[in-house]
Structure formats: C-alpha cells, structure tokens
Amino acid sequence: MDLTTKYLGLTLKNPIIVGSCGLTSSVSDIKQLEKQGAAAVVLKSIFEEEILMDVENQLREAKENSFIYDQYSETLDYIDVHVKKERLNEYIQLIKAAKKDVLIPIIASINCVSSSEWTDFAKQIEEAGADALELNISLNPSDLVSRDFEENIKVIIHKVLTQVTVPVAIKINNSFTHMAKTILDLSQTGISGMVLFNRAHSPDIDINTLQAVPGRSFSSPNDFVESMRWIALLSDKVNCSLAAATGIHTHEAVIKQILAGADAVQIVSALYENGIESINGLLSGLEKWMQEKGFSSLEKFKGKASSKNVGNPAVFERIQFMKHFSEID
Ligand SMILES: Cc1cc2nc3c(=O)[nH]c(=O)nc-3n(C[C@H](O)[C@H](O)[C@H](O)COP(=O)(O)O)c2cc1C
C-alpha cells in the first residue's frame, strides 16, 4: 500500500500528522510519535501573547523592585530583548534537537493574534531547520469591535512570507461570515496549506455553582464533520494543500477526510484519550480499508467523495434540516 501524500510540498509517508499540543513539546515525545508511525508533527506553539505577557511580567517586577529609575528606557529595552530571546531560544533548541533526532518533518507553530514584531521569529525558526511553519491565527469572533479578520490574516501572512522560504500553513477556526470565499481567498495569498479547523476552547456552566467553567478539553468523534464538509466543498478549488483537523478519532474519519479531498489529517484529542499507540491502529485500519476497496495508493481515492465528484453535492451544502436529506421523518 502506498500511503504517501504531499502536504505543503513535503512528501509524508502517510497522512497522519500529530497536531500542535503538549505531546509534541519535547524531543523524546516526538521520537515516540515517530516510532508509532506519525508522518510529521506540529510542535507545541510558541504563543505571541505568551511572549508579550512574559515581557510585561518582567517589566512589572522590575518596576516593583525599583530596578527602573526615572523611566530609563535602555533598561526597558534590555528586558524586552532579553526575555524574548530566552523564550525563542528554548523553541529554537527544540527544533534543532528534533531535526537531529528524527527523520519525519518538523512543523513549527506560532500562535498569533497580530502582525507585530514576532514575525521576525519566523526567520529564526526557519534557520533552526523547521521544515515548515504553521500559523495558528486566533482572531476572536466574540470581539464586539468591528474588525476585518480576513484582512488581518492577510497582513500576518504577507509579513511572514517576506521573512521565510519554508512552506507556511495557516490554521484557522470555522467562524467566518463568508467561509467559502474566505478560505478560497486565503488559499491564494502564497501560503502552502491550510488546516481546517482549529477547535475553539469550549466553555461550560456549572449548574450547582452557577459559575462558568472550562468545558471539554478534547474533541468528540463526531466533530470531524465540520472540516469534512468544507474540505469536500472546497478541496478542488483552493490553491494550496489542506489538512483536516478536529474530531478525527478513528480510521474511518481519516478515510472520510481523504475522500473529501484532504491531503493529510491532524490528530490530537484521540492521542490524549487513546494513547499514542493508537496511531498504529489508525494506519492499519486505513490500509485494511484500502485493500478491501482495491485502492493501491492514497492518490487513487483522494477527493473521490468531494462535492464535485459525488452525485448529490447538496448533502454538503444544505444548512437547514430537510426530510429529503435525512432518514428521519
Ligand atoms: C492539550 C491541547 C493542547 C493544544 N495546544 C495547541 C497549541 O499549542 N497550538 C495550537 O495551534 N493548537 C493547539 N491545540 C489544538 C490542536 O492542535 C487541535 O487543533 C485541536 O485539538 C483539534 O484537534 P483534535 O480534535 O484532534 O484534538 C491543542 C489541543 C489540545 C487538546
């Protein structure tokens, strides 16, 4: 069976990428993921907010300790630069060590909310040897101020693309007003790939304490449908590769995403819940299905159930429930 696939211009030995999370934040864990069959890993993100917050904390401490006299600006500059260097340095060391110890591609990840100076980090990440860079662009749709999210994303992409030559992917969430057009437009900005979609943090309410509490940290096996729908609708139209993400827990979900047109899938929650050994089961389930269906390679069935290739594309397009599209009266 030929499970190879192209994603971001990289040849992956199979379509299973371990998405950005705590399981990809150390070299020893990455080695284990490679051993279990992962085709690539996206490193735990370096967070723009985290870096900036760290700088602010240090500044506050310095001020409290009367370290800064008379707003002496050179001291401020020193703290700013020093803190950023340290955080970035840890990340750079992780990339370098991972590149030395494993053969699978290492995709670095930056979680960004703006196009401020962190974009310079992209260059250093590239120089450290990362095979690609994924930008997790977390713009907040609950923001009551009117902002042009798509434009902001384009500015971020543009700034990063001027810094690096490695392939750049963006991971977005699924809350755009004009999803289809936004995804198409973004795919034409020079990026090499998109990850559809990131999972938003889910809140909950405790009915005993009447307090807001964090909801489930992990996705559910049914959550894969949202990315499958948009990948099926757009995979033959976008100008970059697509990775499906969120809710991929079974080999059936992996197969469905590839049938919809995904080039690869990213998996996180299922590995936390079922252990990293489950990568093996996903791969053998995929191979067994390919054997049964007579597909000798992934390319033979990629996109075969995309909206363009199915007889009833309306299944992907319908938003409202209609009896015609369901078996329930
Ligand atoms: C514990 C945990 C940590 C995560 N950390 C990051 C992160 O640092 N950067 C990022 O882009 N996504 C992060 N994610 C999101 C995942 O990469 C992924 O997009 C999301 O969980 C949906 O995939 P899943 O349904 O397979 O979990 C994290 C998810 C989990 C559960």
Short mmCIF file of C-alpha atoms in Angstrom, two decimals, residues 13 18 23-43 93-108 128-131 276:
data_model
loop_
_atom_site.label_atom_id
_atom_site.label_comp_id
_atom_site.label_asym_id
_atom_site.label_seq_id
_atom_site.Cartn_x
_atom_site.Cartn_y
_atom_site.Cartn_z
CA LYS A 13 5.00 8.70 4.44
CA VAL A 18 0.26 14.90 15.12
CA LEU A 23 2.61 15.73 23.04
CA THR A 24 4.96 17.48 20.61
CA SER A 25 6.82 19.71 23.04
CA SER A 26 9.83 17.51 23.77
CA VAL A 27 12.25 15.59 21.59
CA SER A 28 11.71 12.34 23.49
CA ASP A 29 7.93 12.54 22.89
CA ILE A 30 8.44 13.38 19.22
CA LYS A 31 10.70 10.32 18.87
CA GLN A 32 7.95 8.15 20.33
CA LEU A 33 5.39 9.64 17.92
CA GLU A 34 7.70 8.87 15.00
CA LYS A 35 8.10 5.31 16.30
CA GLN A 36 4.33 4.87 16.41
CA GLY A 37 4.05 5.86 12.75
CA ALA A 38 3.29 9.61 12.75
CA ALA A 39 4.25 11.10 9.38
CA ALA A 40 5.02 14.58 10.76
CA VAL A 41 4.50 16.62 13.91
CA VAL A 42 3.43 20.18 14.50
CA LEU A 43 5.33 21.42 17.52
CA GLN A 93 16.74 24.40 20.63
CA LEU A 94 13.68 22.12 20.43
CA ILE A 95 13.59 22.44 16.63
CA LYS A 96 17.32 21.81 16.29
CA ALA A 97 17.27 18.79 18.61
CA ALA A 98 14.19 17.33 16.94
CA LYS A 99 15.72 17.75 13.48
CA LYS A 100 18.83 15.94 14.69
CA ASP A 101 16.98 13.02 16.23
CA VAL A 102 14.03 12.24 13.96
CA LEU A 103 13.51 11.82 10.23
CA ILE A 104 9.89 12.98 9.95
CA PRO A 105 9.19 16.62 9.05
CA ILE A 106 9.02 19.07 11.94
CA ILE A 107 6.45 21.80 11.51
CA ALA A 108 6.95 24.71 13.90
CA ALA A 128 16.82 26.39 13.10
CA GLY A 129 15.78 23.84 10.48
CA ALA A 130 11.98 23.61 10.73
CA ASP A 131 10.57 22.02 7.58
CA ILE A 276 -0.07 7.49 21.00
#
